[in-house]
Tab-separated table of C-alpha atoms and ligand atoms in Angstrom:
chain	number	residue	atom	x	y	z
A	158	MET	CA	-7.733	-2.412	-8.816
A	159	ARG	CA	-4.030	-3.628	-9.309
A	160	ASP	CA	-2.915	-7.141	-10.839
A	161	ALA	CA	0.997	-7.775	-10.628
A	162	ARG	CA	1.790	-5.451	-13.142
A	163	GLY	CA	-1.591	-3.763	-14.877
A	164	GLU	CA	-3.562	-1.497	-13.744
A	165	LYS	CA	-6.574	0.433	-14.581
A	166	ARG	CA	-7.539	3.844	-14.515
A	167	GLU	CA	-11.410	3.939	-13.705
A	168	THR	CA	-12.883	5.123	-10.753
A	169	GLY	CA	-12.263	3.243	-7.288
A	170	GLU	CA	-8.943	2.415	-8.740
A	171	HIS	CA	-6.966	4.006	-5.765
A	172	ARG	CA	-8.710	2.590	-2.958
A	173	LEU	CA	-8.998	-1.137	-4.572
A	174	ARG	CA	-5.288	-0.907	-4.941
A	175	ASP	CA	-4.680	0.341	-1.381
A	176	GLY	CA	-7.371	-2.017	-0.002
A	177	LEU	CA	-10.763	-2.523	0.712
A	178	GLU	CA	-12.489	-0.465	2.917
A	179	GLU	CA	-13.855	-2.210	6.360
A	180	VAL	CA	-16.841	-2.147	8.264
A	181	GLU	CA	-15.030	-3.253	11.491
A	182	GLY	CA	-12.458	-1.027	10.958
A	183	ALA	CA	-15.139	1.720	12.862
A	184	ARG	CA	-15.220	-0.922	16.052
A	185	ALA	CA	-11.423	-0.730	17.076
A	186	ARG	CA	-11.237	1.757	19.820
A	187	LEU	CA	-9.245	4.078	17.634
A	188	VAL	CA	-9.568	8.054	18.414
A	189	TYR	CA	-9.637	10.772	15.783
A	190	PRO	CA	-8.091	14.283	16.934
A	191	PHE	CA	-9.021	15.990	13.761
A	192	GLU	CA	-12.724	16.878	13.255
A	193	GLN	CA	-12.012	17.704	9.579
A	194	GLY	CA	-9.242	17.348	6.901
A	195	PRO	CA	-7.488	19.698	4.933
A	196	ALA	CA	-9.264	21.728	2.407
A	197	GLN	CA	-7.584	21.017	-1.041
A	198	GLY	CA	-4.927	23.339	-1.519
A	199	GLY	CA	-5.016	23.898	2.823
A	200	ALA	CA	-3.093	22.341	5.873
A	201	ILE	CA	-3.243	21.191	9.243
A	202	GLU	CA	-0.379	21.448	11.275
A	203	VAL	CA	-1.123	17.959	13.323
A	204	ALA	CA	2.527	19.062	15.200
A	205	PRO	CA	5.164	21.753	15.464
A	206	GLY	CA	6.601	21.865	12.156
A	207	VAL	CA	4.425	19.212	10.412
A	208	LYS	CA	1.666	19.944	7.845
A	209	TRP	CA	-1.127	17.449	6.432
A	210	MET	CA	-2.676	18.176	3.156
A	211	ARG	CA	-4.301	16.587	1.217
A	212	MET	CA	-4.199	15.436	-3.178
A	213	PRO	CA	-6.807	14.554	-5.065
A	214	LEU	CA	-7.367	10.867	-6.218
A	215	GLY	CA	-10.725	11.158	-7.627
A	216	GLY	CA	-12.717	7.870	-7.576
A	217	ALA	CA	-14.383	6.788	-4.339
A	218	LEU	CA	-11.111	7.481	-2.563
A	219	ALA	CA	-11.234	11.011	-3.358
A	220	PHE	CA	-7.551	11.928	-1.770
A	221	ILE	CA	-4.465	10.626	-0.173
A	222	ASN	CA	-2.829	12.504	2.437
A	223	VAL	CA	0.750	13.603	1.914
A	224	TRP	CA	2.719	15.236	4.978
A	225	ALA	CA	5.525	18.132	5.092
A	226	ILE	CA	7.778	18.335	7.583
A	227	ARG	CA	9.970	21.738	8.217
A	228	ASP	CA	13.392	20.887	6.967
A	229	GLY	CA	15.654	24.084	7.640
A	230	GLY	CA	14.430	26.813	5.295
A	231	GLY	CA	12.442	24.397	3.475
A	232	TRP	CA	10.546	21.566	3.652
A	233	ALA	CA	10.658	18.030	3.563
A	234	VAL	CA	7.711	16.496	1.970
A	235	VAL	CA	6.293	12.706	2.371
A	236	ASP	CA	4.037	10.711	-0.184
A	237	THR	CA	3.249	12.824	-3.607
A	238	GLY	CA	0.070	11.741	-5.111
A	239	MET	CA	-0.954	10.505	-8.303
A	240	GLN	CA	0.200	11.496	-11.488
A	241	THR	CA	-2.524	13.963	-12.828
A	242	THR	CA	-2.968	16.999	-13.570
A	243	ALA	CA	-5.310	17.931	-10.617
A	244	THR	CA	-2.491	16.941	-8.710
A	245	SER	CA	0.156	18.926	-9.967
A	246	ALA	CA	-2.230	21.908	-10.005
A	247	ALA	CA	-2.852	20.945	-6.289
A	248	TRP	CA	0.836	20.817	-5.104
A	249	ASN	CA	1.610	24.264	-7.370
A	250	ALA	CA	-1.343	25.625	-4.666
A	251	VAL	CA	0.512	24.528	-1.362
A	252	PHE	CA	3.957	25.526	-2.660
A	253	ALA	CA	2.827	29.090	-3.269
A	254	GLY	CA	0.491	29.055	-0.054
A	255	VAL	CA	0.436	26.979	2.913
A	256	LEU	CA	4.329	25.891	1.917
A	257	GLY	CA	5.089	30.209	1.856
A	258	GLY	CA	7.024	29.409	-1.071
A	259	ASP	CA	9.804	27.580	0.459
A	260	PRO	CA	11.512	24.863	-1.334
A	261	VAL	CA	11.051	21.259	-0.659
A	262	THR	CA	14.331	19.957	0.250
A	263	ARG	CA	13.854	16.104	-0.316
A	264	VAL	CA	11.127	13.624	-1.224
A	265	PHE	CA	10.176	10.681	1.021
A	266	VAL	CA	8.121	8.383	-0.183
A	267	THR	CA	6.676	5.446	1.791
A	268	HIS	CA	6.207	2.620	-0.734
A	269	MET	CA	5.844	1.948	-4.711
A	270	HIS	CA	2.171	2.752	-5.480
A	271	PRO	CA	1.278	5.351	-7.769
A	272	ASP	CA	-0.644	7.130	-5.437
A	273	HIS	CA	2.303	7.731	-3.335
A	274	ILE	CA	5.515	7.707	-5.651
A	275	GLY	CA	3.484	9.397	-8.693
A	276	MET	CA	4.995	12.830	-8.477
A	277	ALA	CA	8.079	12.283	-6.631
A	278	GLY	CA	9.582	12.228	-9.930
A	279	TRP	CA	7.871	15.827	-11.005
A	280	ILE	CA	8.682	17.379	-7.309
A	281	THR	CA	12.173	15.945	-7.325
A	282	ARG	CA	13.539	17.476	-10.309
A	283	LYS	CA	11.365	20.660	-10.204
A	284	PHE	CA	13.242	21.444	-6.853
A	285	ASP	CA	16.279	19.733	-7.670
A	286	CYS	CA	16.007	17.475	-4.815
A	287	ARG	CA	16.481	13.973	-3.708
A	288	LEU	CA	14.183	10.907	-3.729
A	289	TRP	CA	14.500	9.037	-0.272
A	290	ILE	CA	12.984	5.755	-0.392
A	291	THR	CA	13.976	2.047	0.210
A	292	ARG	CA	16.030	0.041	-2.270
A	293	LEU	CA	13.180	-2.748	-3.304
A	294	GLU	CA	10.671	0.083	-3.231
A	295	TYR	CA	12.935	1.922	-6.006
A	296	LEU	CA	13.927	-0.997	-7.758
A	297	MET	CA	10.354	-2.797	-7.877
A	298	CYS	CA	9.049	0.510	-8.781
A	299	ARG	CA	11.319	0.898	-12.131
A	300	VAL	CA	10.396	-2.747	-12.989
A	301	MET	CA	7.023	-2.309	-13.203
A	302	ALA	CA	7.147	1.005	-14.911
A	303	ALA	CA	9.433	-0.625	-17.438
A	304	ASP	CA	6.207	-3.067	-18.710
A	305	THR	CA	4.314	-0.554	-19.910
A	306	GLY	CA	4.266	-0.822	-23.854
A	307	ARG	CA	4.902	-4.698	-23.340
A	308	ALA	CA	2.140	-7.376	-23.721
A	309	ALA	CA	0.789	-9.207	-20.969
A	310	PRO	CA	3.233	-12.029	-20.365
A	311	GLU	CA	2.248	-16.048	-20.374
A	312	ASP	CA	3.375	-16.328	-17.041
A	313	GLY	CA	0.713	-13.931	-15.882
A	314	LEU	CA	-1.927	-15.189	-17.778
A	315	ARG	CA	-1.181	-18.744	-16.729
A	316	PHE	CA	-1.197	-17.413	-13.102
A	317	TYR	CA	-4.910	-16.226	-13.255
A	318	ARG	CA	-5.763	-19.298	-15.637
A	319	SER	CA	-4.562	-21.625	-12.448
A	320	ALA	CA	-6.399	-19.252	-9.820
A	321	GLY	CA	-9.780	-20.511	-11.912
A	322	TRP	CA	-10.654	-17.172	-14.074
A	323	ASP	CA	-12.211	-17.428	-17.385
A	324	ARG	CA	-12.132	-16.085	-20.391
A	325	ALA	CA	-13.288	-12.602	-20.086
A	326	ALA	CA	-11.366	-12.048	-16.905
A	327	LEU	CA	-8.112	-12.987	-18.716
A	328	ASP	CA	-8.891	-10.571	-21.388
A	329	THR	CA	-9.668	-7.959	-19.265
A	330	TYR	CA	-5.956	-8.866	-17.676
A	331	GLU	CA	-4.236	-8.996	-20.947
A	332	ALA	CA	-5.972	-5.183	-22.128
A	333	ARG	CA	-4.918	-3.537	-18.919
A	334	PHE	CA	-1.631	-5.017	-18.194
A	335	GLY	CA	1.434	-2.350	-18.582
A	336	GLY	CA	-0.973	0.198	-17.062
A	337	PHE	CA	0.923	1.097	-13.941
A	338	GLY	CA	3.823	3.166	-15.377
A	339	ARG	CA	1.456	5.562	-17.032
A	340	ASN	CA	-0.036	6.308	-13.311
A	341	LEU	CA	3.316	8.012	-12.410
A	342	HIS	CA	6.017	10.659	-13.699
A	343	ALA	CA	9.254	8.806	-14.455
A	344	LEU	CA	11.264	8.529	-11.376
A	345	PRO	CA	14.759	10.053	-10.811
A	346	ASP	CA	17.604	8.146	-11.636
A	347	SER	CA	19.320	8.068	-8.518
A	348	TYR	CA	17.962	8.110	-4.880
A	349	ARG	CA	18.648	8.009	-1.399
A	350	ARG	CA	18.430	4.338	0.322
A	351	LEU	CA	16.005	4.219	3.359
A	352	GLU	CA	17.133	1.629	5.645
A	353	ASP	CA	15.249	0.044	8.015
A	354	GLY	CA	16.105	1.011	11.602
A	355	GLU	CA	17.144	4.314	10.484
A	356	GLU	CA	17.619	7.669	12.296
A	357	ILE	CA	16.824	10.562	9.946
A	358	ARG	CA	17.257	14.022	10.833
A	359	ILE	CA	14.518	16.299	9.042
A	360	GLY	CA	14.503	19.746	10.597
A	361	ASP	CA	14.671	19.974	14.580
A	362	HIS	CA	13.986	16.018	14.935
A	363	ASP	CA	15.263	12.558	14.367
A	364	TRP	CA	12.939	10.460	12.404
A	365	ARG	CA	13.256	6.549	12.527
A	366	VAL	CA	12.865	4.438	9.397
A	367	VAL	CA	10.418	1.241	10.208
A	368	VAL	CA	9.797	-0.693	7.080
A	369	GLY	CA	7.183	-3.427	6.846
A	370	SER	CA	6.215	-5.778	4.070
A	371	GLY	CA	3.468	-7.393	2.781
A	372	HIS	CA	1.890	-4.775	1.021
A	373	SER	CA	4.526	-3.598	-0.746
A	374	PRO	CA	8.334	-5.214	-0.967
A	375	GLU	CA	9.605	-2.667	1.800
A	376	HIS	CA	7.508	0.017	2.750
A	377	ALA	CA	8.947	2.469	4.717
A	378	CYS	CA	6.951	4.099	7.726
A	379	LEU	CA	8.963	7.193	9.791
A	380	TYR	CA	8.415	7.239	13.402
A	381	SER	CA	9.289	10.320	15.570
A	382	ALA	CA	9.780	9.825	19.236
A	383	ALA	CA	10.263	13.431	20.336
A	384	LEU	CA	6.813	14.971	18.438
A	385	LYS	CA	4.925	10.904	19.107
A	386	LEU	CA	4.032	10.892	15.500
A	387	MET	CA	4.081	7.957	13.071
A	388	ILE	CA	3.544	8.196	9.428
A	389	SER	CA	2.196	5.422	8.282
A	390	GLY	CA	1.807	4.855	4.642
A	391	ASP	CA	-0.396	2.176	3.612
A	392	GLN	CA	1.152	-0.107	6.384
A	393	VAL	CA	-1.327	1.018	9.046
A	394	LEU	CA	-4.771	2.572	7.727
A	395	PRO	CA	-7.581	3.279	10.314
A	396	LYS	CA	-10.478	2.281	8.134
A	397	ILE	CA	-8.906	0.151	5.293
A	398	SER	CA	-7.470	-3.333	5.399
A	399	SER	CA	-4.397	-3.293	3.431
A	400	ASN	CA	-3.937	-4.792	0.181
A	401	VAL	CA	-1.828	-7.897	0.907
A	402	SER	CA	-1.593	-9.595	-2.468
A	403	VAL	CA	0.456	-12.822	-4.701
A	404	PHE	CA	1.444	-11.266	-8.006
A	405	PRO	CA	2.167	-13.487	-10.696
A	406	THR	CA	6.030	-12.214	-10.889
A	407	GLU	CA	5.991	-14.175	-7.550
A	408	PRO	CA	3.213	-17.087	-7.432
A	409	ASP	CA	4.668	-19.253	-4.308
A	410	GLY	CA	5.208	-15.980	-2.193
A	411	ASP	CA	3.972	-15.905	1.242
A	412	PRO	CA	3.215	-12.154	1.723
A	413	LEU	CA	0.577	-12.601	4.531
A	414	ASP	CA	3.432	-13.646	6.597
A	415	ASP	CA	5.310	-11.131	5.591
A	416	TRP	CA	2.291	-8.650	6.491
A	417	LEU	CA	1.544	-10.675	9.592
A	418	THR	CA	4.976	-10.426	11.073
A	419	SER	CA	5.557	-6.559	9.995
A	420	LEU	CA	2.916	-5.586	11.970
A	421	ALA	CA	3.806	-7.834	15.118
A	422	ALA	CA	7.351	-6.062	14.562
A	423	ILE	CA	5.492	-2.496	14.677
A	424	LYS	CA	4.101	-3.026	17.865
A	425	THR	CA	7.199	-3.710	19.570
A	426	ARG	CA	9.063	-0.880	17.759
A	427	VAL	CA	6.550	1.926	17.794
A	428	PRO	CA	4.807	2.538	21.207
A	429	ASP	CA	0.897	3.194	21.868
A	430	ASP	CA	1.102	6.574	22.385
A	431	VAL	CA	1.917	7.687	18.844
A	432	LEU	CA	-0.450	10.279	16.589
A	433	VAL	CA	-0.294	8.191	13.123
A	434	LEU	CA	-0.308	9.853	10.337
A	435	PRO	CA	-1.813	7.273	7.631
A	436	ALA	CA	-1.672	7.916	3.877
A	437	HIS	CA	-5.842	7.183	4.050
A	438	ASN	CA	-8.566	8.217	5.984
A	439	ASP	CA	-7.430	10.695	9.792
A	440	PRO	CA	-4.600	10.652	11.757
A	441	PHE	CA	-5.533	8.669	14.943
A	442	HIS	CA	-4.561	7.689	18.091
A	443	GLY	CA	-4.458	3.875	18.942
A	444	LEU	CA	-1.615	2.152	17.061
A	445	HIS	CA	-1.724	-0.956	19.248
A	446	ALA	CA	-5.253	-1.605	19.150
A	447	ARG	CA	-5.350	-1.482	15.550
A	448	LEU	CA	-2.339	-3.605	15.100
A	449	ASP	CA	-3.970	-6.554	17.369
A	450	HIS	CA	-7.797	-5.703	15.376
A	451	LEU	CA	-5.628	-6.335	11.666
A	452	ILE	CA	-3.739	-9.264	12.839
A	453	ARG	CA	-6.815	-11.007	14.326
A	454	GLY	CA	-8.544	-10.392	11.345
A	455	HIS	CA	-6.428	-11.946	8.775
A	456	GLU	CA	-6.292	-14.961	11.634
A	457	ARG	CA	-9.488	-15.876	11.632
A	458	GLY	CA	-9.766	-15.449	8.260
A	459	LEU	CA	-7.364	-18.183	7.851
A	460	ALA	CA	-9.280	-20.220	10.115
A	461	ARG	CA	-12.333	-19.834	8.045
A	462	LEU	CA	-10.782	-20.706	4.781
A	463	ARG	CA	-8.937	-23.847	6.373
A	464	SER	CA	-12.553	-24.897	6.894
A	465	ARG	CA	-13.710	-24.236	3.837
A	466	LEU	CA	-10.796	-26.136	2.534
A	467	ALA	CA	-12.549	-29.635	3.830
A	468	GLU	CA	-13.493	-29.676	0.098
A	469	PRO	CA	-11.124	-28.874	-2.820
A	470	GLN	CA	-11.596	-25.451	-3.715
A	471	ARG	CA	-10.142	-22.693	-6.128
A	472	ALA	CA	-8.905	-19.573	-5.518
A	473	VAL	CA	-11.970	-18.038	-6.987
A	474	ASP	CA	-14.215	-20.355	-5.160
A	475	VAL	CA	-13.257	-18.981	-1.382
A	476	PHE	CA	-14.100	-15.226	-1.773
A	477	GLY	CA	-17.116	-16.082	-0.214
A	478	VAL	CA	-15.013	-16.579	2.885
A	479	LEU	CA	-12.649	-13.755	3.114
A	480	PHE	CA	-14.945	-11.178	1.571
A	481	LYS	CA	-17.870	-9.531	3.025
A	482	ARG	CA	-18.970	-7.986	-0.083
A	483	ALA	CA	-20.027	-8.999	-3.810
A	484	ILE	CA	-16.411	-9.529	-6.148
A	485	GLY	CA	-17.584	-7.864	-9.566
A	486	PRO	CA	-15.175	-7.984	-12.183
A	487	ASP	CA	-13.490	-4.783	-11.182
A	488	LEU	CA	-12.333	-6.505	-7.952
A	489	MET	CA	-11.307	-10.161	-9.635
A	490	GLY	CA	-7.679	-9.069	-9.314
A	491	MET	CA	-7.240	-7.576	-5.885
A	492	ALA	CA	-9.656	-10.672	-4.404
A	493	THR	CA	-7.679	-13.712	-6.173
A	494	GLY	CA	-4.460	-12.003	-5.041
A	495	GLU	CA	-5.783	-11.825	-1.349
A	496	ALA	CA	-7.506	-15.237	-1.707
A	497	LEU	CA	-3.965	-16.602	-3.151
A	498	ALA	CA	-2.039	-14.884	0.113
A	499	HIS	CA	-4.097	-16.536	2.384
A	500	LEU	CA	-4.118	-19.519	0.656
A	501	ASN	CA	-0.465	-19.682	0.166
A	502	CYS	CA	0.032	-18.774	3.801
A	503	LEU	CA	-1.964	-21.486	4.659
A	504	ILE	CA	0.254	-24.045	2.318
A	505	HIS	CA	3.593	-22.551	4.245
A	506	ARG	CA	2.354	-23.322	7.684
A	507	GLY	CA	1.516	-26.631	6.427
A	508	GLN	CA	-2.294	-26.586	6.836
A	509	ALA	CA	-3.218	-26.733	3.062
A	510	VAL	CA	-2.318	-28.318	-0.197
A	511	ARG	CA	-2.582	-27.247	-3.713
A	512	GLU	CA	-3.100	-29.847	-6.604
A	513	THR	CA	-3.063	-28.591	-10.037
A	514	GLY	CA	-4.949	-30.464	-12.979
A	515	GLU	CA	-4.143	-30.706	-16.465
A	516	ASP	CA	-6.144	-27.875	-17.294
A	517	GLY	CA	-3.814	-25.799	-15.196
A	518	VAL	CA	-6.262	-24.959	-12.718
A	519	SER	CA	-4.752	-25.076	-9.099
A	520	TRP	CA	-7.224	-26.543	-6.487
A	521	TYR	CA	-6.119	-26.272	-2.464
A	522	ARG	CA	-7.518	-28.918	0.457
A	523	ALA	CA	-6.567	-28.440	4.210
A	524	ALA	CA	-3.928	-30.625	4.820
B	297	ZN	ZN1	-0.501	1.222	-1.414
């Protein structure tokens, strides 16, 4: 589970960072063309010159999907896995095995979460190649990594106190603060900026950068019209509702509006006939159905939340309205961030107001 800057390393952390697995996801009209994913150290060719591989994460989610695209005499890779010895062993196995000993030409990273960017510094140094990433993801990653070794800031404590956290939960936040940087190799000190809408030639094909926001600040997807492929990172996952959270660094932010706007934009920018290559779960057909399903799910959550606010509530009081599962200590940070994303969205829409008492605790009610 990730809070704004802190992070823990126990089982399940990776899934929690990226989002909660949904029951309804299975009901969306999606088609999974591959019966099985690649074995560890193996690869499946999902299109000519595009290989699907998996890097171990441990925990409930078990792995992240990474991709290699033929790039002349070498490979461009997309996303990299967490910084662990198991991941470097897995990469070394595919470098020598399914990638045929050819060099990595460049490393694309969709966004700054450690399961995506964790090995980017290691791979770029190993092959003396460039990291390709959007500017906000690069900068935010370096800012968060710089918190390692610092004490939890008063702003963060005030933020979670205001959400209704008790002393034990605040203690956990303080104890875990600054863990982000320990999950990734130091980033390279320079990078190639990816820009929204840019066309990039990789090997024989053009790939367009399609930026989304809300799960992370400037998340890059890669779309190839010729190959009918979209590498979606965590922006579109078939069975997980990606984490969209407010964090202490930007307590008044409205990431849910960013998220809903991004999903709607992708529907206009990427056709429905692509094979979606997500960072978690399996490749699937049915992009537009999935986008509609995600948007509808959040809008329904907002409507339920709004009626619950007939009586004033704290952020910690509305978990039951938004989540179909019990929220234990391990899910507190993400549940709070997501609850605040929905509450802030209602405030920005003029449908709710927040009042903060003298004890620093915020109460929300319908406007
Ligand atoms: Zn992520």
